[in-house]
Coordinates of N, CA and C in Angstrom, one line a residue:
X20 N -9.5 -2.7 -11.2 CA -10.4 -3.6 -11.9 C -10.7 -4.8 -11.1
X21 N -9.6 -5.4 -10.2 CA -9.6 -6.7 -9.4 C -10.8 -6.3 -8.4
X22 N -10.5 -4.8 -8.3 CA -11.7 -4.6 -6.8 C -13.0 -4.7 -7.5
X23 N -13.1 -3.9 -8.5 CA -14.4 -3.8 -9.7 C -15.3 -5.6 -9.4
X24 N -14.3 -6.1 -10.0 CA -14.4 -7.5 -10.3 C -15.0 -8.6 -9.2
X25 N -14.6 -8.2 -7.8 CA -14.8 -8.6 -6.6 C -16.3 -8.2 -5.8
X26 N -16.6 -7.0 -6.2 CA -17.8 -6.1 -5.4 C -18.7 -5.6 -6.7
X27 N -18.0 -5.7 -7.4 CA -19.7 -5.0 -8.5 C -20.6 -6.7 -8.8
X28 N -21.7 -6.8 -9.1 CA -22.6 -7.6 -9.5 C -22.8 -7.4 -11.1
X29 N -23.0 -8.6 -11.3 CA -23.0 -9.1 -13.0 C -22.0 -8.8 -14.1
X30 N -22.8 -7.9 -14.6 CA -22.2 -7.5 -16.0 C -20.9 -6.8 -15.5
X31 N -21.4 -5.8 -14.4 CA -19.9 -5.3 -13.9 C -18.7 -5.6 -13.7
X32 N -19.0 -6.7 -12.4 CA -18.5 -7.9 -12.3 C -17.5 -8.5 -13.5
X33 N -18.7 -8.9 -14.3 CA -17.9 -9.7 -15.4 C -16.7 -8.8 -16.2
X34 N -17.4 -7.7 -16.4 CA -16.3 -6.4 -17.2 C -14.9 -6.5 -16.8
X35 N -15.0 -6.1 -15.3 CA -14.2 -5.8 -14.7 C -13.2 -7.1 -14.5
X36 N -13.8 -8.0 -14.4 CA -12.2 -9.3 -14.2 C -12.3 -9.7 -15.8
X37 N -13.2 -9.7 -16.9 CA -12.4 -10.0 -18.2 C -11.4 -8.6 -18.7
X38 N -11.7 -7.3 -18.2 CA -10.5 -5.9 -18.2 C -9.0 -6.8 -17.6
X39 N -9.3 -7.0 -16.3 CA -8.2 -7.5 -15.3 C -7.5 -8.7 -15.6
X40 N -7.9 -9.7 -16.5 CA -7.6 -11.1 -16.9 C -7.1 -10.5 -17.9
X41 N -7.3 -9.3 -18.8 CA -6.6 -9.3 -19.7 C -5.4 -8.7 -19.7
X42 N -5.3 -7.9 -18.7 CA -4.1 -7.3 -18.6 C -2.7 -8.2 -17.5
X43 N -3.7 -9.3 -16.9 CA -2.2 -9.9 -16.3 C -2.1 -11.0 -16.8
X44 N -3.2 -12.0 -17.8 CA -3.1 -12.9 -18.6 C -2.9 -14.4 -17.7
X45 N -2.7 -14.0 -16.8 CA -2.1 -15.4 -15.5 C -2.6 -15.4 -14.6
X46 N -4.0 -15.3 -13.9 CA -4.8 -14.8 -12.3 C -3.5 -15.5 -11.4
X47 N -3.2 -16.8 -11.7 CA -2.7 -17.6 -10.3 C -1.3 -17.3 -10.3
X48 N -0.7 -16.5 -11.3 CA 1.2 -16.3 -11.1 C 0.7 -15.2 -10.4
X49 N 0.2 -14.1 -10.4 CA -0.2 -13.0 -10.0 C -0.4 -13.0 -8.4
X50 N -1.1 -13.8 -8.3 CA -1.4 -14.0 -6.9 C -0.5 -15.4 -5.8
X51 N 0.4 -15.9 -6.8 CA 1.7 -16.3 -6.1 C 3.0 -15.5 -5.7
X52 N 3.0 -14.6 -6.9 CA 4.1 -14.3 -6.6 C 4.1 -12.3 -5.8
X53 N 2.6 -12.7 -5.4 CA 2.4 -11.1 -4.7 C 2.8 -11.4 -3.1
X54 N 3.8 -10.6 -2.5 CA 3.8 -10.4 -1.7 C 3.1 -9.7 -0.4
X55 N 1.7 -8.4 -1.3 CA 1.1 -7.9 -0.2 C 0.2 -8.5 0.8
X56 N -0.2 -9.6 0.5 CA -1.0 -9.9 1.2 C -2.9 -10.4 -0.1
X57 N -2.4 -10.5 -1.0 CA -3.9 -10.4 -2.3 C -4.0 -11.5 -1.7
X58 N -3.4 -12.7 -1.8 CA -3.8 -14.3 -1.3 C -5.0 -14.4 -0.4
X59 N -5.2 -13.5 0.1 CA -6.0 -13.3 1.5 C -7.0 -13.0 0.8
X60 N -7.6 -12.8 -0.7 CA -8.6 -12.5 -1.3 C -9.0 -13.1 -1.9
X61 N -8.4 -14.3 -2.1 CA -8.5 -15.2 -3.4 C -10.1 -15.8 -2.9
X62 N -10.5 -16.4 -1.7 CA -11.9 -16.8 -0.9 C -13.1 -16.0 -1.8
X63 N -12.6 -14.6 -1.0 CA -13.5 -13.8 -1.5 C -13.7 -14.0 -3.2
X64 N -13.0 -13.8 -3.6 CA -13.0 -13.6 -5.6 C -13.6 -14.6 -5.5
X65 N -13.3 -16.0 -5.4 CA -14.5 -17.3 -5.6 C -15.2 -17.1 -5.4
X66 N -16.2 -17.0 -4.0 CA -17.5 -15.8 -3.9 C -18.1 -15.4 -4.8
X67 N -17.3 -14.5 -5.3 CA -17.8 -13.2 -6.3 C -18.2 -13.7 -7.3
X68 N -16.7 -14.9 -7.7 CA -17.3 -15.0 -9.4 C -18.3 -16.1 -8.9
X69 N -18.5 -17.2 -8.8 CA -19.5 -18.1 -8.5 C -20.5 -17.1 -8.5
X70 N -20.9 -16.2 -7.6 CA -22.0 -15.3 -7.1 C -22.5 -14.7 -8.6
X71 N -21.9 -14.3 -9.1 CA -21.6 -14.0 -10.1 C -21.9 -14.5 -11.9
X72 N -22.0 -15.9 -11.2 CA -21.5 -16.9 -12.7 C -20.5 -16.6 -13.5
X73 N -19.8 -15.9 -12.9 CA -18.4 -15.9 -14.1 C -18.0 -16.9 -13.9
X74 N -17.3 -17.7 -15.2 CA -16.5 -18.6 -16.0 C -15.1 -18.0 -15.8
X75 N -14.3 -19.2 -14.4 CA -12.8 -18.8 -15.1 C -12.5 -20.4 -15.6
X76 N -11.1 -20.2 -15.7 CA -10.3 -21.4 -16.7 C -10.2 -22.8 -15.3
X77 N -10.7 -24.0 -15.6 CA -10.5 -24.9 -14.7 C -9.4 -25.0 -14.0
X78 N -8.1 -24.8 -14.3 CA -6.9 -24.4 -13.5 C -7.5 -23.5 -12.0
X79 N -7.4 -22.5 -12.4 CA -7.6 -21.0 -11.7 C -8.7 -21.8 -10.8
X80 N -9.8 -22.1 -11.5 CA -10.9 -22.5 -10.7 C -10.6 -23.3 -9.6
X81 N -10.0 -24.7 -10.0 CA -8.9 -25.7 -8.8 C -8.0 -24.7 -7.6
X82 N -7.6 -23.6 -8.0 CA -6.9 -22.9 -7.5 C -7.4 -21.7 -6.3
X83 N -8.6 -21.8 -6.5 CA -9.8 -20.8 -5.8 C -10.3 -22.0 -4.8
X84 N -10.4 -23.0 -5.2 CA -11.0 -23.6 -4.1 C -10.1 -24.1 -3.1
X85 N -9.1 -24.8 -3.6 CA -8.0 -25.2 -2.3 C -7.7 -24.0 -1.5
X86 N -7.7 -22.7 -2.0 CA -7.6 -21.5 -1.5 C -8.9 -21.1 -0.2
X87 N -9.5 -21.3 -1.0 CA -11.0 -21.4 -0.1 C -11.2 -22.3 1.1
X88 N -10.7 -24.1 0.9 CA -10.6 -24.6 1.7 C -9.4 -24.3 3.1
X89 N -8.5 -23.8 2.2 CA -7.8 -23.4 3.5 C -8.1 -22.3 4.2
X90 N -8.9 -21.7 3.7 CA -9.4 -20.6 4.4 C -10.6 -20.9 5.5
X91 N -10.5 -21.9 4.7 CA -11.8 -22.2 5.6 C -11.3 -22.7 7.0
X92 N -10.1 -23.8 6.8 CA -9.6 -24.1 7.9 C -8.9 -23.3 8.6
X93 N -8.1 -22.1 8.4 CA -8.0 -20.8 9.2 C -8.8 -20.8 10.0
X94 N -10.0 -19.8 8.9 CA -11.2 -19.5 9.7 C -11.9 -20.4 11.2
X95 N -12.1 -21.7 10.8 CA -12.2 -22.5 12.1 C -11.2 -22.5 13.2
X96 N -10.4 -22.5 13.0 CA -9.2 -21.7 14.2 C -9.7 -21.0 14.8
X97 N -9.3 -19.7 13.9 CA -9.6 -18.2 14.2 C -10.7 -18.2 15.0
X98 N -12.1 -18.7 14.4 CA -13.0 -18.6 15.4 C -12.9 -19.5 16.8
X99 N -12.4 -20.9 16.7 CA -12.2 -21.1 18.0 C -11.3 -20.2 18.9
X100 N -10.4 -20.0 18.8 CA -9.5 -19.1 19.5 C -10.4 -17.8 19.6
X101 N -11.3 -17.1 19.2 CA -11.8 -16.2 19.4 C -13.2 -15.8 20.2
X102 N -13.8 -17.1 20.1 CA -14.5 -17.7 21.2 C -14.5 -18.2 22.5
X103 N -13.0 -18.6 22.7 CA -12.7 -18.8 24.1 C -12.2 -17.2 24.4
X104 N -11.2 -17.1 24.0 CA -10.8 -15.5 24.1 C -12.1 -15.1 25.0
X105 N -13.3 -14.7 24.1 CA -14.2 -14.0 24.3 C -14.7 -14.9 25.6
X106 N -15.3 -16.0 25.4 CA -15.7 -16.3 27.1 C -14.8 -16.1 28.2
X107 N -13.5 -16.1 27.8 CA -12.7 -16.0 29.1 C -12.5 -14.6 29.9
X108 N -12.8 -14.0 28.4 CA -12.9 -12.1 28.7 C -14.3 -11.7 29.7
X109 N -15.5 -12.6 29.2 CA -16.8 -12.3 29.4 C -16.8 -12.5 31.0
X110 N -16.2 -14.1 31.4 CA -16.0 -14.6 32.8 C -15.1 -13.9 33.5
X111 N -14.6 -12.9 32.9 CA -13.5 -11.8 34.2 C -14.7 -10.7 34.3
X112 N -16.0 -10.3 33.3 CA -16.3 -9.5 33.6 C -16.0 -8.2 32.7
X113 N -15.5 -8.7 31.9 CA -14.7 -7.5 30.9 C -15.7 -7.4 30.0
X114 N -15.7 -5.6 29.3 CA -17.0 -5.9 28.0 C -16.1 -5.4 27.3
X115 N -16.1 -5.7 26.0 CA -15.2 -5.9 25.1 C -16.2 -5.4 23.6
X116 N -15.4 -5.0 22.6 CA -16.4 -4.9 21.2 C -15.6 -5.3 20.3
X117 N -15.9 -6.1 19.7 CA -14.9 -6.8 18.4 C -14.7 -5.5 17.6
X118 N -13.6 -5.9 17.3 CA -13.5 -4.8 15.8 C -12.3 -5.3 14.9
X119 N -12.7 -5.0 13.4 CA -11.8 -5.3 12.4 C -12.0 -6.6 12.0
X120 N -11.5 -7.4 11.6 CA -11.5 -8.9 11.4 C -12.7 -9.6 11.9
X121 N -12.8 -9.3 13.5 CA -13.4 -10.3 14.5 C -14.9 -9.7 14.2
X122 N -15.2 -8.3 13.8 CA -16.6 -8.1 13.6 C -16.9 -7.8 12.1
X123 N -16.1 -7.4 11.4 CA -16.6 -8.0 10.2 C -17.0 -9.4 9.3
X124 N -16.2 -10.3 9.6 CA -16.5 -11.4 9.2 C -17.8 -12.5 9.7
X125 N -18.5 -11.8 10.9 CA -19.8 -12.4 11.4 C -20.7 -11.7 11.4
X126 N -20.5 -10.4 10.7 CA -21.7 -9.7 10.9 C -21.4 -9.2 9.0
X127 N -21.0 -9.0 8.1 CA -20.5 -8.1 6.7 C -20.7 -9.6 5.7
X128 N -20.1 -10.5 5.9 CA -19.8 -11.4 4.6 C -20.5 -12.8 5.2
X129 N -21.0 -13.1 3.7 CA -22.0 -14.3 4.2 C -21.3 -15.3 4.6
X130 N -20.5 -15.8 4.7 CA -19.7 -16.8 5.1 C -18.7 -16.2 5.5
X131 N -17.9 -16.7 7.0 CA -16.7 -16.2 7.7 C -15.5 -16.2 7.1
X132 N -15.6 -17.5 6.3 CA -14.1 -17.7 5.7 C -13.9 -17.0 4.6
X133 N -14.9 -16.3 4.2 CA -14.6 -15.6 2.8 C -13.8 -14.3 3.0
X134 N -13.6 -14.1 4.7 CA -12.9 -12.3 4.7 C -11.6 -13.4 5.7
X135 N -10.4 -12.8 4.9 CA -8.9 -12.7 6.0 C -8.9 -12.6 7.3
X136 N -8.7 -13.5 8.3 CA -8.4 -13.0 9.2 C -6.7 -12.8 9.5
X137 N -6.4 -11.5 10.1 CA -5.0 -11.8 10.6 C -5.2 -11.9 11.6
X138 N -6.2 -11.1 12.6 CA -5.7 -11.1 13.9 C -6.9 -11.0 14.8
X139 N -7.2 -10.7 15.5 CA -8.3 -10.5 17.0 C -7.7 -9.4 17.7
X140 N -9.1 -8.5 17.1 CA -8.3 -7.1 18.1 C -10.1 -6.5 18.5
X141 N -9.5 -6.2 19.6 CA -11.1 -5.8 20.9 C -10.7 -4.8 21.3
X142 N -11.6 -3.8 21.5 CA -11.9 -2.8 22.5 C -12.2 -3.1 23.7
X143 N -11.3 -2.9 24.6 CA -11.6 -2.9 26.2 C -11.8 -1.6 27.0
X144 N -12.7 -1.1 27.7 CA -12.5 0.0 28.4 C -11.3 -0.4 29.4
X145 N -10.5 1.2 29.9 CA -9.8 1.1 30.1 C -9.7 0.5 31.4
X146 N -10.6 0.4 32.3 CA -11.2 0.2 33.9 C -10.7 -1.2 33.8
X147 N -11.2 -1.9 32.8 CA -11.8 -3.4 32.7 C -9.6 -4.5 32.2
X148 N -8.7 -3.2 31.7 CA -7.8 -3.6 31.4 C -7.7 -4.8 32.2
X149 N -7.1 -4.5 33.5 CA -6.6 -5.8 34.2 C -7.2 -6.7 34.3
X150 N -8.5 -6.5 34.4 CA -9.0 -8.1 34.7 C -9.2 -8.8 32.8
X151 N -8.8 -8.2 31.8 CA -8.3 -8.5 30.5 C -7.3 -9.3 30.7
X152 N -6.2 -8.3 31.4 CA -4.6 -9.5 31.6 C -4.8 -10.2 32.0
X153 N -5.4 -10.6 33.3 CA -5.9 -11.7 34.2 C -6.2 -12.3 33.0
X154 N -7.2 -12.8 32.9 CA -7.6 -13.6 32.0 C -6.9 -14.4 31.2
X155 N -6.2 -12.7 30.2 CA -5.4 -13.8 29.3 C -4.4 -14.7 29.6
X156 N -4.1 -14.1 31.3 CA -3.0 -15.4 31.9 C -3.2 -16.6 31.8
X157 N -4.7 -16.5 31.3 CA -5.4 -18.2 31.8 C -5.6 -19.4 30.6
X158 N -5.2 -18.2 29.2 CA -4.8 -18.7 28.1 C -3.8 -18.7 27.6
X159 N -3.4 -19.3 26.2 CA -2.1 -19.4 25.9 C -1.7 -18.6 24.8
X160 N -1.9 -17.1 25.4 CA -1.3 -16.0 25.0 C 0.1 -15.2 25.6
X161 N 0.8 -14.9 24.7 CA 2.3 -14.4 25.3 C 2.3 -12.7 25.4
X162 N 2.7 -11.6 26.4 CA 2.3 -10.3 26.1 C 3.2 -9.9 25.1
X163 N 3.5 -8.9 23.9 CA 4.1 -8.8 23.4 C 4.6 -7.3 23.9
X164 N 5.4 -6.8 23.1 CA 6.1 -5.5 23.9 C 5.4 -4.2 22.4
X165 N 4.9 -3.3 23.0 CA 4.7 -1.8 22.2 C 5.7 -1.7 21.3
X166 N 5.3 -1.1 19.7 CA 6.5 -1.3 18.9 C 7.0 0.3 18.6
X167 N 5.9 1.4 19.1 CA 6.1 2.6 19.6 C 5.3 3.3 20.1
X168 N 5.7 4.6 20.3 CA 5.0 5.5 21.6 C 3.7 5.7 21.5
X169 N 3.2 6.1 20.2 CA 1.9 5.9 19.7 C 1.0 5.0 20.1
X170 N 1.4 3.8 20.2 CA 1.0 2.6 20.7 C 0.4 2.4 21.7
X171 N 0.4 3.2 22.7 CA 0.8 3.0 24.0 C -1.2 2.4 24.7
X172 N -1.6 2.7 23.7 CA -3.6 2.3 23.9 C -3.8 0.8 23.4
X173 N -2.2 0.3 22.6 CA -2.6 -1.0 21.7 C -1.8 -1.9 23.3
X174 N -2.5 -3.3 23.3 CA -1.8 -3.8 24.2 C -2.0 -5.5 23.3
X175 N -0.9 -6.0 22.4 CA -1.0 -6.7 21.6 C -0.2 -8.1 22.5
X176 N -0.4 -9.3 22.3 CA 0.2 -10.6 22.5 C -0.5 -11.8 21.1
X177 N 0.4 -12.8 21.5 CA 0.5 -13.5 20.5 C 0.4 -15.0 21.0
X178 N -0.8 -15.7 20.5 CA -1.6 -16.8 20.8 C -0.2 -18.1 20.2
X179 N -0.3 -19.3 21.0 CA 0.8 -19.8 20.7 C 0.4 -20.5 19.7
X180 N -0.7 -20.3 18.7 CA -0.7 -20.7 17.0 C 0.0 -19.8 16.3
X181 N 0.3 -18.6 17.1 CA 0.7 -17.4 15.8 C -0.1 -16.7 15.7
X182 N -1.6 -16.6 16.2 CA -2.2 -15.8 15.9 C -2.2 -14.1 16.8
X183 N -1.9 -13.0 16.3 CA -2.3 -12.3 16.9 C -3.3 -11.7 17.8
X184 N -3.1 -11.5 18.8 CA -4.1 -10.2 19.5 C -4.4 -9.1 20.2
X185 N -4.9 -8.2 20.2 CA -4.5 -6.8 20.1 C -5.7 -6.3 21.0
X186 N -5.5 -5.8 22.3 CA -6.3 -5.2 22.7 C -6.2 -3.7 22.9
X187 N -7.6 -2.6 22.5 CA -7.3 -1.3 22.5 C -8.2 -1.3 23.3
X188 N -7.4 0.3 24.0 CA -8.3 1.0 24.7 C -9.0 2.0 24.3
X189 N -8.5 2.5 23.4 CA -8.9 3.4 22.6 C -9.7 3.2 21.1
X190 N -10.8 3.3 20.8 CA -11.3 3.4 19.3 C -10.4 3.9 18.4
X191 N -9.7 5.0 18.6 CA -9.3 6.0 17.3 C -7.7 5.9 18.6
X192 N -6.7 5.8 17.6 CA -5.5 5.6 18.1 C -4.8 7.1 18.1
X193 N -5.8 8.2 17.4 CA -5.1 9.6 17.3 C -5.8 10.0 18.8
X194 N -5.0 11.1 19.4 CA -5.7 11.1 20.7 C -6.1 12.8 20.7
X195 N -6.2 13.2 19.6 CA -6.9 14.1 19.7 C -9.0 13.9 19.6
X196 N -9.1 12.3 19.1 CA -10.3 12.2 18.9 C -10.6 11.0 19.7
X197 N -11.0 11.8 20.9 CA -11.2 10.8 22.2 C -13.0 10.3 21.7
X198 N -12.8 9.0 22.4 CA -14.3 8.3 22.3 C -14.8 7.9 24.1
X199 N -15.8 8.4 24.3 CA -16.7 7.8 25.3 C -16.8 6.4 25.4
X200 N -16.4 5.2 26.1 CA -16.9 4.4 25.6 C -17.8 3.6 26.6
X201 N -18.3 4.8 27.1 CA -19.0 4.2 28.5 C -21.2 3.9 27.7

């Protein structure tokens, strides 16, 4: 119903988070005391209802926006660090394709800060890897170590904000479904 609530328009919309309001009676305990990661949606739901005109309770409402404002100041990070990333990638010569985070939130949702970022993850061909490392030598990224065999197309480090980044060589991590990426 929270998804309902989030992506349908109007009436749907409205249906769907007065169903969902009724069954957890508290939006903001709900979303404190979740550990999967919902928080990361709270932006978005402001969005929605605003978008929306739904009416929530002035509490909740206060509670959507400082949520949003931090998001917002993520987001400004995120994109800085993902902008130099990207020029410093561009200046080795490397072509790269955003994916996940880094290309949905500039190209899918009208505002950046309204989608989660956790991390910056690119497709590099594989030719282009090294002069990837290079680069990242020249920022202040740390390499991180493979966490298994599977892995072995992910080449992940970690920006000294904490932010992750993840470079694949591969589109599809199963390797029976190889991609061209020439």
């Amino acid at each position: 119903m929270l998804l309902q609530g989030c992506l349908g328009t109007k009436q749907v919309a409205a249906t769907a988070w007065s169903d969902w309001l009724s069954q957890v009676r508290d939006p903001r305990s709900v979303f404190e005391k979740d550990l999967t990661g919902l928080k990361g949606l709270l932006p978005f739901i402001r969005h929605s209802l605003e978008t929306n005109g739904i009416k929530v309770s002035d509490e909740f409402r206060v509670y959507l926006q400082v949520s949003s404002v931090r998001e917002e100041l993520r987001s400004n990070i995120y994109r800085k660090i993902l902008a130099g990333t990207l020029l410093a990638l561009r200046s080795a010569h490397c072509d790269v394709i955003a994916l996940r985070a880094a290309a949905l939130s500039e190209t899918v949702y009208e505002k950046e800060s309204i989608r989660h970022n956790h991390a910056i993850e690119l497709l590099v061909q594989p030719s282009h890897m090294q002069n990837a490392v290079n680069a990242l030598r020249q920022l202040p990224f740390q390499r991180q170590e493979h966490q298994r065999a599977w892995q072995r197309d992910l080449h992940p480090y970690i920006h000294e904000t904490g932010l992750p980044l993840v470079l694949h060589t591969r589109l599809l991590l199963l390797p029976y479904y190889p991609v061209n990426l020439s």
